[in-house]
Coordinates of C-alpha atoms in Angstrom, one line a residue:
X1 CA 109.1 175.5 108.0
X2 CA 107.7 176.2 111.7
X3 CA 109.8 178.6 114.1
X4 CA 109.5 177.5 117.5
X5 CA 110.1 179.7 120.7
X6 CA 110.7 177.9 123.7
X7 CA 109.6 179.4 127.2
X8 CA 111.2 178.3 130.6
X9 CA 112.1 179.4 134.0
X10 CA 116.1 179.2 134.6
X11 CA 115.2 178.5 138.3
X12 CA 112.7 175.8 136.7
X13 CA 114.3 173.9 134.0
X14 CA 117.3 175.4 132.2
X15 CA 118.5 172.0 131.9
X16 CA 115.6 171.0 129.9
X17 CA 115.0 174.1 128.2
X18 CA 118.5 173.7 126.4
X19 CA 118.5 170.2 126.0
X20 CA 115.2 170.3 124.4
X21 CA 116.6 173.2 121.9
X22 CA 119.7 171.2 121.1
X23 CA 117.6 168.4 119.9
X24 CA 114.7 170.6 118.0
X25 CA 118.2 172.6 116.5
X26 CA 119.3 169.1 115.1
X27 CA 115.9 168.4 113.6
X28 CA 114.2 172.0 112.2
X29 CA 117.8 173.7 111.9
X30 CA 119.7 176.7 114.0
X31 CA 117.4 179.9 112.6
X32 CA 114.0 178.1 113.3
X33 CA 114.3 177.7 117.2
X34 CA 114.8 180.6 119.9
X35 CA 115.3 180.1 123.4
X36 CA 116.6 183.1 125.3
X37 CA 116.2 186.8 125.8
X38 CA 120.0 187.0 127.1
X39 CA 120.9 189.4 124.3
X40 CA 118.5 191.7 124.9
X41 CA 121.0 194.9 125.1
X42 CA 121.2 197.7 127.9
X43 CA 118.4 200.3 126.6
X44 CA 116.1 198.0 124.6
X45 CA 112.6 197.4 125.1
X46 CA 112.2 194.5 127.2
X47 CA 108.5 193.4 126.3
X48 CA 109.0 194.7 122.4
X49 CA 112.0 192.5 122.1
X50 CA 110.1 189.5 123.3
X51 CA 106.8 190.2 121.2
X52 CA 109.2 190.9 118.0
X53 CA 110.8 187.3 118.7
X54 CA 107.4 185.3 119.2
X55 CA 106.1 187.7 116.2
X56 CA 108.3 185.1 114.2
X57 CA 107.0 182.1 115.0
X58 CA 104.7 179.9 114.4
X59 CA 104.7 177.9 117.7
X60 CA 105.5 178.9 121.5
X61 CA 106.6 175.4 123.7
X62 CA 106.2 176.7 127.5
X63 CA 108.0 174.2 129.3
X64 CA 106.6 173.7 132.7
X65 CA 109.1 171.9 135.4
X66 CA 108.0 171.2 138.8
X67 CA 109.1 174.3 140.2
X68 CA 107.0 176.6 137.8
X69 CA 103.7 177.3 139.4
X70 CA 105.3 178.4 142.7
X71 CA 107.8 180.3 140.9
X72 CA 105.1 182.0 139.2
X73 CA 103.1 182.9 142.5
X74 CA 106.0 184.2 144.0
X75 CA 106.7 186.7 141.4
X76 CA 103.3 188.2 141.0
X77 CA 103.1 188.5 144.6
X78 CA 106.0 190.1 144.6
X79 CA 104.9 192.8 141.8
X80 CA 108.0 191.3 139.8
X81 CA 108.3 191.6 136.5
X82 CA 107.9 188.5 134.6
X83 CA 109.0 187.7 131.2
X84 CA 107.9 184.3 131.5
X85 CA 104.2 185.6 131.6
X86 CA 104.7 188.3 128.9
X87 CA 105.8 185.7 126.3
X88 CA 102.9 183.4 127.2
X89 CA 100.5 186.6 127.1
X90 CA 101.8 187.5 123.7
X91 CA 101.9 184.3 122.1
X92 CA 98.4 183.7 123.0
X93 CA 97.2 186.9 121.8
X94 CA 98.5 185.9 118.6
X95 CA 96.7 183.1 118.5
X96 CA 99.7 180.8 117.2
X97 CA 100.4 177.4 118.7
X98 CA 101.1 177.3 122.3
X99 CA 101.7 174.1 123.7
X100 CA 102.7 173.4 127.4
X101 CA 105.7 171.2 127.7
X102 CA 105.9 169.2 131.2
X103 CA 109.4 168.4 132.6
X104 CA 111.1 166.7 135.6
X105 CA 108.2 165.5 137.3
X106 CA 105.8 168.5 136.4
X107 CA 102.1 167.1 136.1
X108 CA 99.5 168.4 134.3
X109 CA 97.6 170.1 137.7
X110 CA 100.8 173.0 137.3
X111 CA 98.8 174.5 135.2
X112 CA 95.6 174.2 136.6
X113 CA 95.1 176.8 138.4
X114 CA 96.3 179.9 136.7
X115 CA 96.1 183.5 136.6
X116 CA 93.2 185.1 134.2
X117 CA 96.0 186.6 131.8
X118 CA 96.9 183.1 131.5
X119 CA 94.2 180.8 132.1
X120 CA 93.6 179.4 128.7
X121 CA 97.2 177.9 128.5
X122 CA 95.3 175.6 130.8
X123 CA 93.4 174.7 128.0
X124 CA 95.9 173.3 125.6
X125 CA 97.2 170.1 125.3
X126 CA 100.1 169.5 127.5
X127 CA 103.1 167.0 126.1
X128 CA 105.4 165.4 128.5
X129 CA 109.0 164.5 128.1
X130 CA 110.0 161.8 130.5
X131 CA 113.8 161.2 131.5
X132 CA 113.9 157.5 129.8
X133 CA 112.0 158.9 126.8
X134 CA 113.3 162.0 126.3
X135 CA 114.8 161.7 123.0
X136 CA 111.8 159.7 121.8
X137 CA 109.1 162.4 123.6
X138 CA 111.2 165.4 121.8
X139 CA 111.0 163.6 118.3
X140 CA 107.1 163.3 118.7
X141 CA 106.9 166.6 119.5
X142 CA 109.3 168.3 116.7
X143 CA 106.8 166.4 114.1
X144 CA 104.1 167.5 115.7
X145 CA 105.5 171.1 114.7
X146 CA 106.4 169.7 111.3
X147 CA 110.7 168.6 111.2
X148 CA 111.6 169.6 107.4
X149 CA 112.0 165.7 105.1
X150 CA 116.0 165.4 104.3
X151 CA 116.6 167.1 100.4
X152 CA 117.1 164.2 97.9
X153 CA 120.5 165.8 97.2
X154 CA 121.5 164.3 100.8
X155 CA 120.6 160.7 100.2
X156 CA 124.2 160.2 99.0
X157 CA 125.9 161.5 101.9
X158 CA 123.7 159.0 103.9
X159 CA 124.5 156.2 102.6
X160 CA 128.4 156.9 103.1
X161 CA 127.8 157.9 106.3
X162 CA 125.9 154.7 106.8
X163 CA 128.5 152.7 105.4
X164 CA 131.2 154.0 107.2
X165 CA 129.3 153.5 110.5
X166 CA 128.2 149.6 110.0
X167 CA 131.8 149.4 109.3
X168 CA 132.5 151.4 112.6
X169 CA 130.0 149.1 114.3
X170 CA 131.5 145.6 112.7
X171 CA 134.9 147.0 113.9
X172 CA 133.6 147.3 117.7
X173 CA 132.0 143.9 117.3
X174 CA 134.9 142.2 116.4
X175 CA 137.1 143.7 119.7
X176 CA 134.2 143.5 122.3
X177 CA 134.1 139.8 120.8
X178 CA 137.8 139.6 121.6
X179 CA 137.4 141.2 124.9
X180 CA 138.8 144.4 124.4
X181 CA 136.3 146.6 123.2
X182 CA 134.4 149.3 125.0
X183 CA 131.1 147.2 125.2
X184 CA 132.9 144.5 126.7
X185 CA 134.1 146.9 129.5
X186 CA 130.6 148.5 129.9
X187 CA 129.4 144.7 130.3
X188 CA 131.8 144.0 132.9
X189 CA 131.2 147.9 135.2
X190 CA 127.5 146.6 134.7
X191 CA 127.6 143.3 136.0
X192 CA 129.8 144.7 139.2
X193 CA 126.8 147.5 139.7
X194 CA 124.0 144.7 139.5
X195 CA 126.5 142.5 142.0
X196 CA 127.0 146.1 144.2
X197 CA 123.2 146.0 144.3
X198 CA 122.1 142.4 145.2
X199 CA 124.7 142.9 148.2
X200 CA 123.3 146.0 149.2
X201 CA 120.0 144.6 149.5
X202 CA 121.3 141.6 151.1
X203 CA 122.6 143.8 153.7
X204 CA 119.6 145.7 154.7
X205 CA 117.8 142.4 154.8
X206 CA 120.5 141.3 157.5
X207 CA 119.6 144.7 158.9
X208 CA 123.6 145.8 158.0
X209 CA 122.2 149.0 157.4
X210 CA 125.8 151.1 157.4
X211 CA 127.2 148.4 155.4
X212 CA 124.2 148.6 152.6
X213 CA 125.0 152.6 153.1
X214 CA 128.5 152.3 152.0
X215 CA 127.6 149.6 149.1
X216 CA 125.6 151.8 147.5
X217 CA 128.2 154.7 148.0
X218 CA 130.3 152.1 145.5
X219 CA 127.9 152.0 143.3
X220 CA 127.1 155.7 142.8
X221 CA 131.2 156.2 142.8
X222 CA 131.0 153.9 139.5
X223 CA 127.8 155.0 138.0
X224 CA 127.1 158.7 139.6
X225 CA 123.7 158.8 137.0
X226 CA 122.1 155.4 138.8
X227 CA 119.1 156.7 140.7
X228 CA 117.5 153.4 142.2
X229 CA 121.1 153.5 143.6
X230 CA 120.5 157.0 145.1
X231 CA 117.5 156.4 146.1
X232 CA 118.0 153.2 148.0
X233 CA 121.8 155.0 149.6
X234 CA 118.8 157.3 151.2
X235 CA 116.5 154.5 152.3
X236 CA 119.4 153.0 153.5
X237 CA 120.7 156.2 155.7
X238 CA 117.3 156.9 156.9
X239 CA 117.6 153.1 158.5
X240 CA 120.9 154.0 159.5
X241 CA 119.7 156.8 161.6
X242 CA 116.9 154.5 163.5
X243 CA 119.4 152.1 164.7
X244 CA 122.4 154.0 165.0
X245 CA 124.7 153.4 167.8
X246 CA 128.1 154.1 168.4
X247 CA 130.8 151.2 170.2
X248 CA 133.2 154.2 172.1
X249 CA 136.5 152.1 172.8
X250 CA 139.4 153.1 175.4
X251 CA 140.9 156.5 175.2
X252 CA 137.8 157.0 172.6
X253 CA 135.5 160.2 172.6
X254 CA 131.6 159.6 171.4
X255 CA 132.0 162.6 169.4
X256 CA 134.6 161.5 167.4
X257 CA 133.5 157.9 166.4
X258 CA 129.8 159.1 166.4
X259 CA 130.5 162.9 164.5
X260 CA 131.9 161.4 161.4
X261 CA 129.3 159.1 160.3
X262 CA 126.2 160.9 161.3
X263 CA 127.6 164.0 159.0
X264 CA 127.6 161.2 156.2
X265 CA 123.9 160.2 156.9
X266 CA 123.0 164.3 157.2
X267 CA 124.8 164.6 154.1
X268 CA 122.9 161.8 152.2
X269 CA 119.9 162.8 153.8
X270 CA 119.8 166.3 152.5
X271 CA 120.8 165.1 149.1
X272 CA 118.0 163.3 149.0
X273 CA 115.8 166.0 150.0
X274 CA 116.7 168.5 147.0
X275 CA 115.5 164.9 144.6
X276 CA 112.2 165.5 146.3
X277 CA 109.2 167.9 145.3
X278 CA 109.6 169.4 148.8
X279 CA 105.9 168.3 149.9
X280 CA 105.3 164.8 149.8
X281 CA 105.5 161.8 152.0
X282 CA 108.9 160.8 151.1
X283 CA 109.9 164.5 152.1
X284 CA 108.3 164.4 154.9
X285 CA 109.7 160.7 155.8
X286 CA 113.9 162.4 155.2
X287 CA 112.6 165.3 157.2
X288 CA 111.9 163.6 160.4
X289 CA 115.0 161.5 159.7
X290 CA 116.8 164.6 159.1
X291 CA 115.5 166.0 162.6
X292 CA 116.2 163.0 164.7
X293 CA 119.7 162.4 162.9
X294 CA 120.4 165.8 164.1
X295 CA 119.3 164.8 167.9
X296 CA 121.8 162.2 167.4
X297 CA 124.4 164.8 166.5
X298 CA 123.8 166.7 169.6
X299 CA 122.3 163.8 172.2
X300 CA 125.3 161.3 171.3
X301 CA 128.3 163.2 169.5
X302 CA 127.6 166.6 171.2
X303 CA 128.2 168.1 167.7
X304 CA 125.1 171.1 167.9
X305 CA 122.2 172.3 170.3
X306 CA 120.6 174.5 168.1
X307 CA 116.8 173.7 167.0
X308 CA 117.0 171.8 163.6
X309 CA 115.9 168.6 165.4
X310 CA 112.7 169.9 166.3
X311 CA 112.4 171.8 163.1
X312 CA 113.2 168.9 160.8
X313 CA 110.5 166.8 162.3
X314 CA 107.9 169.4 162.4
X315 CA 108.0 170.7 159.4
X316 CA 107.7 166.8 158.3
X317 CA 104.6 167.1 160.6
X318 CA 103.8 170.4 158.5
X319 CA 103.7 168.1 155.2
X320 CA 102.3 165.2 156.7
X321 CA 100.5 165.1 159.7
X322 CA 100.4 161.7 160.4
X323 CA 104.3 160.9 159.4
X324 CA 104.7 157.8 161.5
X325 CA 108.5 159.2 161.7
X326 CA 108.0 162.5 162.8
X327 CA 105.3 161.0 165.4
X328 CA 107.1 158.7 166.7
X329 CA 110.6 160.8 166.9
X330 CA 108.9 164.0 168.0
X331 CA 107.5 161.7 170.8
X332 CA 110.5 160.2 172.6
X333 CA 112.5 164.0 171.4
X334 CA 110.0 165.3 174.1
X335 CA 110.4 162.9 176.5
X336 CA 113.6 162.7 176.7
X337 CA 114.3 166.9 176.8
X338 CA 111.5 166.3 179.8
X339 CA 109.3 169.3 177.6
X340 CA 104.9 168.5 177.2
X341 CA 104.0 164.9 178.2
X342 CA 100.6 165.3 177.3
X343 CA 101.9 166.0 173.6
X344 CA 104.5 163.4 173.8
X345 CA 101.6 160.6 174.0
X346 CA 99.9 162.6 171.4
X347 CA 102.2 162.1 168.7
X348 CA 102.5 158.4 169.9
X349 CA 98.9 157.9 169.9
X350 CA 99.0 159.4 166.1
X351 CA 102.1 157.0 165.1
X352 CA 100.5 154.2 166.9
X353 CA 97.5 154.4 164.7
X354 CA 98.9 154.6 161.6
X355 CA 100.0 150.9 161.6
X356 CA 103.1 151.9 160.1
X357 CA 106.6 150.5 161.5
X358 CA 105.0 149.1 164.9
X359 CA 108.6 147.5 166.0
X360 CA 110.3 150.9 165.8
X361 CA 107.1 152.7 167.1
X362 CA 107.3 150.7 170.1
X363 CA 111.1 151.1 170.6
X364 CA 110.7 155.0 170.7
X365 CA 107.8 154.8 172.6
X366 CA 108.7 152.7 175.5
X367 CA 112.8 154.0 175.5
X368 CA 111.3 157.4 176.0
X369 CA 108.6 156.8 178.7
X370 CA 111.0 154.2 180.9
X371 CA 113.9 157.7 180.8
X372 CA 110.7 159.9 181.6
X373 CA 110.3 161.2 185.1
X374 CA 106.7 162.5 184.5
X375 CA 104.3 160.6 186.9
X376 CA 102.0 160.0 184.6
X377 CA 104.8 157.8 183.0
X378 CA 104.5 154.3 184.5
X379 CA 100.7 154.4 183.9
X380 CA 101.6 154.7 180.0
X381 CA 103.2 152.1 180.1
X382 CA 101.5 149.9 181.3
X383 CA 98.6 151.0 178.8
X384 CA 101.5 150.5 175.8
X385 CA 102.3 147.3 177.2
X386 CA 98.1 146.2 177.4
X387 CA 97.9 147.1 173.5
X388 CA 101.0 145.1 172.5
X389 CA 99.5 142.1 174.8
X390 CA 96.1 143.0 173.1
X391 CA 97.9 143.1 169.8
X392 CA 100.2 140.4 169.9
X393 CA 103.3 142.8 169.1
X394 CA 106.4 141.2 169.4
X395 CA 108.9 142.6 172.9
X396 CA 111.9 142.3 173.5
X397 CA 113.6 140.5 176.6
X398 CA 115.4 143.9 177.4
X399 CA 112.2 145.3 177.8
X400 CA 110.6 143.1 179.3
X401 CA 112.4 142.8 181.9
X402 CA 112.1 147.2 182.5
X403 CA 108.7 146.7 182.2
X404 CA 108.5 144.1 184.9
X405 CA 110.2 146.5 187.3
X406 CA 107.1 148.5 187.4
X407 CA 105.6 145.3 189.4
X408 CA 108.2 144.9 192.0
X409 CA 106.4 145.2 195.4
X410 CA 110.1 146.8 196.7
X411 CA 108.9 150.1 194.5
X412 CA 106.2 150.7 197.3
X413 CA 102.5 150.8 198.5
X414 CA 103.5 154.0 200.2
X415 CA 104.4 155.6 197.9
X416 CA 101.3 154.7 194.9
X417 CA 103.6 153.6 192.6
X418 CA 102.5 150.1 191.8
X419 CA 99.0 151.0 192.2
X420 CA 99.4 153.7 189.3
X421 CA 101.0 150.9 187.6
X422 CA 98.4 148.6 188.1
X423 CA 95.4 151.4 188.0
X424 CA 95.9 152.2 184.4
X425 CA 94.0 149.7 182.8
X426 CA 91.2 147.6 183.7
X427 CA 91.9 145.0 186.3
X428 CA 91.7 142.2 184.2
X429 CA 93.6 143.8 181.5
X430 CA 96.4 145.0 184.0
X431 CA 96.2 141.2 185.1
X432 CA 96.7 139.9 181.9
X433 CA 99.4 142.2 181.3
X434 CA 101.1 141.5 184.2
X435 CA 101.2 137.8 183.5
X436 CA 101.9 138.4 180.0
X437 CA 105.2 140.2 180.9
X438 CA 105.8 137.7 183.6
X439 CA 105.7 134.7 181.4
X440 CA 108.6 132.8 182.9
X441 CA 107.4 129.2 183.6
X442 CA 106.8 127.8 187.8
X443 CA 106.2 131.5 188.6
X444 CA 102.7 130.8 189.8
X445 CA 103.3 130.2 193.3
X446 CA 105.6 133.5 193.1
X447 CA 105.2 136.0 196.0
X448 CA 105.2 139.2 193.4
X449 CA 102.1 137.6 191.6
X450 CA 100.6 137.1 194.9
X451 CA 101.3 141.0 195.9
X452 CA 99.8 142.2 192.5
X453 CA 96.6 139.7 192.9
X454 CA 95.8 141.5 196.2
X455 CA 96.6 144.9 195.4
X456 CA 94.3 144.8 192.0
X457 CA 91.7 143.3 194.8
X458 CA 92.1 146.4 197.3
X459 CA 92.2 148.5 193.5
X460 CA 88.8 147.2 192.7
X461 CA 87.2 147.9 195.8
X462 CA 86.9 144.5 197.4
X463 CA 88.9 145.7 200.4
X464 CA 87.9 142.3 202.9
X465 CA 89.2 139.9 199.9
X466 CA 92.8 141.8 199.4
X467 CA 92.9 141.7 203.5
X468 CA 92.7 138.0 203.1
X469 CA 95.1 137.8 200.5
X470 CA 97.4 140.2 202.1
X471 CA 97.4 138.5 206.3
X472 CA 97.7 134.8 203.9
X473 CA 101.2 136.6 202.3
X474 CA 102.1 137.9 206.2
X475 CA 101.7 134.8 207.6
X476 CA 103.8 133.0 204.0
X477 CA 106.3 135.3 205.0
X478 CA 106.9 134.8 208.8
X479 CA 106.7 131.1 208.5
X480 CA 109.6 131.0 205.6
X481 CA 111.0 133.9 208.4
X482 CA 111.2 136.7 205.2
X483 CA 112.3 139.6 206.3
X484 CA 113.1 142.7 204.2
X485 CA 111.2 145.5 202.6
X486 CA 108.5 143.6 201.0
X487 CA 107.5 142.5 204.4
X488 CA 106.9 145.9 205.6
X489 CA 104.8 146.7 202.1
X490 CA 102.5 143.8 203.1
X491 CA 102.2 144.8 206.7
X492 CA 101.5 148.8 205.4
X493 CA 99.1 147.7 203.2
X494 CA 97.3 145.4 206.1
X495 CA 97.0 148.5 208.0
X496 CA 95.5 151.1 205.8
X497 CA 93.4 148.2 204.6
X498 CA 92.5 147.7 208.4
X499 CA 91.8 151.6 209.4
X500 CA 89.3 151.6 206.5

């Protein structure tokens, strides 16, 4: 009969480590499977118990979860001692089965790369026990070790046992039939969690995104085990966060409609975090939600000012350097703290070219360079506003209009603003743009096209066609007897025109 000892890392996979033994118990019996070195006694050898143990048995099952390798690095760079590596070292010294048991995730590259006292466990073929499987996984792998056949002398007790539980089985047949039975209950919490679901989705299609958060919050209050559920409550949240607003009423503080729900979406968020290897793009994705959700906190509920903002959506930069999220957030974070431009449009450049979430990209992009007082500002946008032409991107009326406020003649000559405005592109293309933004229909003959037409002339250089186009929208101006701002922009621009 084989003797198993199983290796594992308590910080690793305790969980599967005992569940694993409790099944391999059932099948090979109570004396031929060890598990821990708890009992080890104050004054006894530490690495003699363990090779007296392993001295036992036939085969050593090193289960491996996802936190093992790191686990492993940290210790031997820490000079810890490590009784995880002493049973491995002693069982393959022995030359007894050693088979490497993957867990939780774990993938066969944990074990790729291993220390020289350990490097032929890399060698040995690895068996994985997946959630869904598990039972089924543990089973192939106890007969792979060789389960004992029942005795003969238990056939009887079978059958009686098998009797009694058709009979057991007939018995809850007959009440789920009549509607009172367990299965009949478990068939009626299931159909609710599938009708929870196709709401929830229904919701976030609607872009209901809070309600979606709190439908799946039902669900996982009836079924705390459904991951898709948990896993969807997150993608919900992280929604949640990019459109979150908060409608302050009469005698209402923002902090105290705003505080409460945000600490739901951290919590959520963070939850979902711990699910996650830690380095991977859908880390990296609650990260930078986690960072901007904090923002919120502080920008909109005034709950902190600290730095986990910033630090949630760098370190999601740290995992992922091209995070559309973290790009896109760390972008309009800068701008709107009025900290580096220049790496502000970085990190939109970067988001911009991933392709990823354009709408949102845009929203974040052009909130944060219209509350911007930087003066290279008005010339980004009006290169954001060329690619979405360019790019046929979807804007919205809101801003539109802000956009078209860069155009106004009444922002001043004197001052360069329109002509950094109109400077930042190509002529044609800032034409183009112009009109593209201007798209309202009988606005040819308008006097603000005519001002932008002659200042994109006087841009390019052709300094005696914009004086033509400029004493035509003078003389336009005293014959309908305009007066008012513009009319002295038109007459400035006349005269630095003329003293050229």
């Amino acid at each position: 009969m084989s003797k198993v000892f199983i290796s594992y890392r308590r910080e690793d996979s305790a969980a599967y480590a005992g569940r694993l033994c409790d099944h391999l118990t059932l099948l090979l019996g109570k004396s031929s499977v060890f598990m821990d070195v708890e009992d080890i006694q104050p004054g006894q050898n530490f690495a003699q118990t363990i090779d007296r143990w392993i001295g036992d048995c036939n085969a050593v099952l090193v289960v491996i979860g996802p936190k093992w390798l790191d686990c492993l690095r940290r210790r031997l760079k820490e000079n810890e001692q490590d009784y995880v590596v002493h049973e491995i070292e002693a069982a393959l010294a022995r030359k007894i089965t050693v088979i490497p048991v993957l867990v939780g995730g774990a993938r066969a590259d944990e074990i790729a790369a291993l220390p020289p006292a350990l490097a032929e466990l890399s060698f040995r073929q690895a068996v994985e026990l997946r959630d869904p499987t598990f039972k089924e996984d543990s089973d192939r792998l106890a007969k792979s070790l060789g389960s004992p056949e029942r005795p003969a002398s238990s056939l009887k007790n079978v059958r009686i046992w098998a009797a009694g539980f058709a009979a057991l089985i007939l018995l809850l047949l007959i009440l789920n039939w009549a509607g009172i039975g367990p299965w009949h209950a478990y068939r009626q919490r299931s159909a609710h969690i599938q009708q929870l679901l196709q709401t929830a989705q229904a919701q976030t299609s609607f872009a209901e995104y809070e309600s979606a958060f709190k439908t799946y919050q039902e669900i996982l209050r009836l079924d705390s085990t459904n991951r898709a559920a948990a896993r969807m409550q997150v993608d919900s949240a992280m929604l949640w966060s990019e459109h979150f607003h908060a409608l302050v009423g009469e005698n209402q503080k923002a902090e105290d409609v705003a505080g409460p729900p945000l600490a739901e979406i951290l919590s959520v968020l963070y939850a979902g975090l711990g699910r996650t290897n830690g380095h991977d793009s859908r880390a990296a994705d609650i990260l930078a939600h986690l960072g901007w959700t904090h923002w919120l906190n502080e920008h909109i509920a005034s709950k902190e000012f600290g730095q986990a903002a910033e630090q949630g959506m760098r370190q999601a930069l740290d995992i992922e350097p091209t995070n559309v999220y973290a790009n896109a957030m760390l972008g309009n974070w800068l701008l709107q703290k009025n900290q580096d431009f220049s790496d502000a449009m970085q990190h939109f450049e970067v988001a911009v070219k991933t392709g990823k979430q354009r709408p949102f990209v845009r929203e974040l992009q052009l909130g944060g360079l219209l509350s911007s007082d930087d003066p290279g500002a008005r010339a980004e946008l009006t290169k954001a506003a060329n690619q979405m032409r360019l790019n046929q991107e979807p804007l919205t009326d809101f801003y539109r209009t802000r956009l078209l406020r860069n155009y106004n003649p009444t922002s001043g000559f004197r001052n360069g603003e329109l002509e950094q405005t109109l400077s930042a592109v190509p002529s044609a293309d800032s034409w183009a743009t112009f009109l593209w933004l201007d798209n309202k229909p009988g606005n040819d003959d308008d006097l603000t096209r005519g001002i932008v037409r002659a200042c994109l002339a006087g841009i390019d250089g052709k300094r005696a066609e914009a004086l033509t186009q400029f004493k035509a929208l003078q003389s336009e101006l005293k014959k309908k007897k305009y007066a008012g701002s513009i009319g002295d922009e038109v007459d400035f621009f006349i005269q630095r025109l003329g003293n050229k």
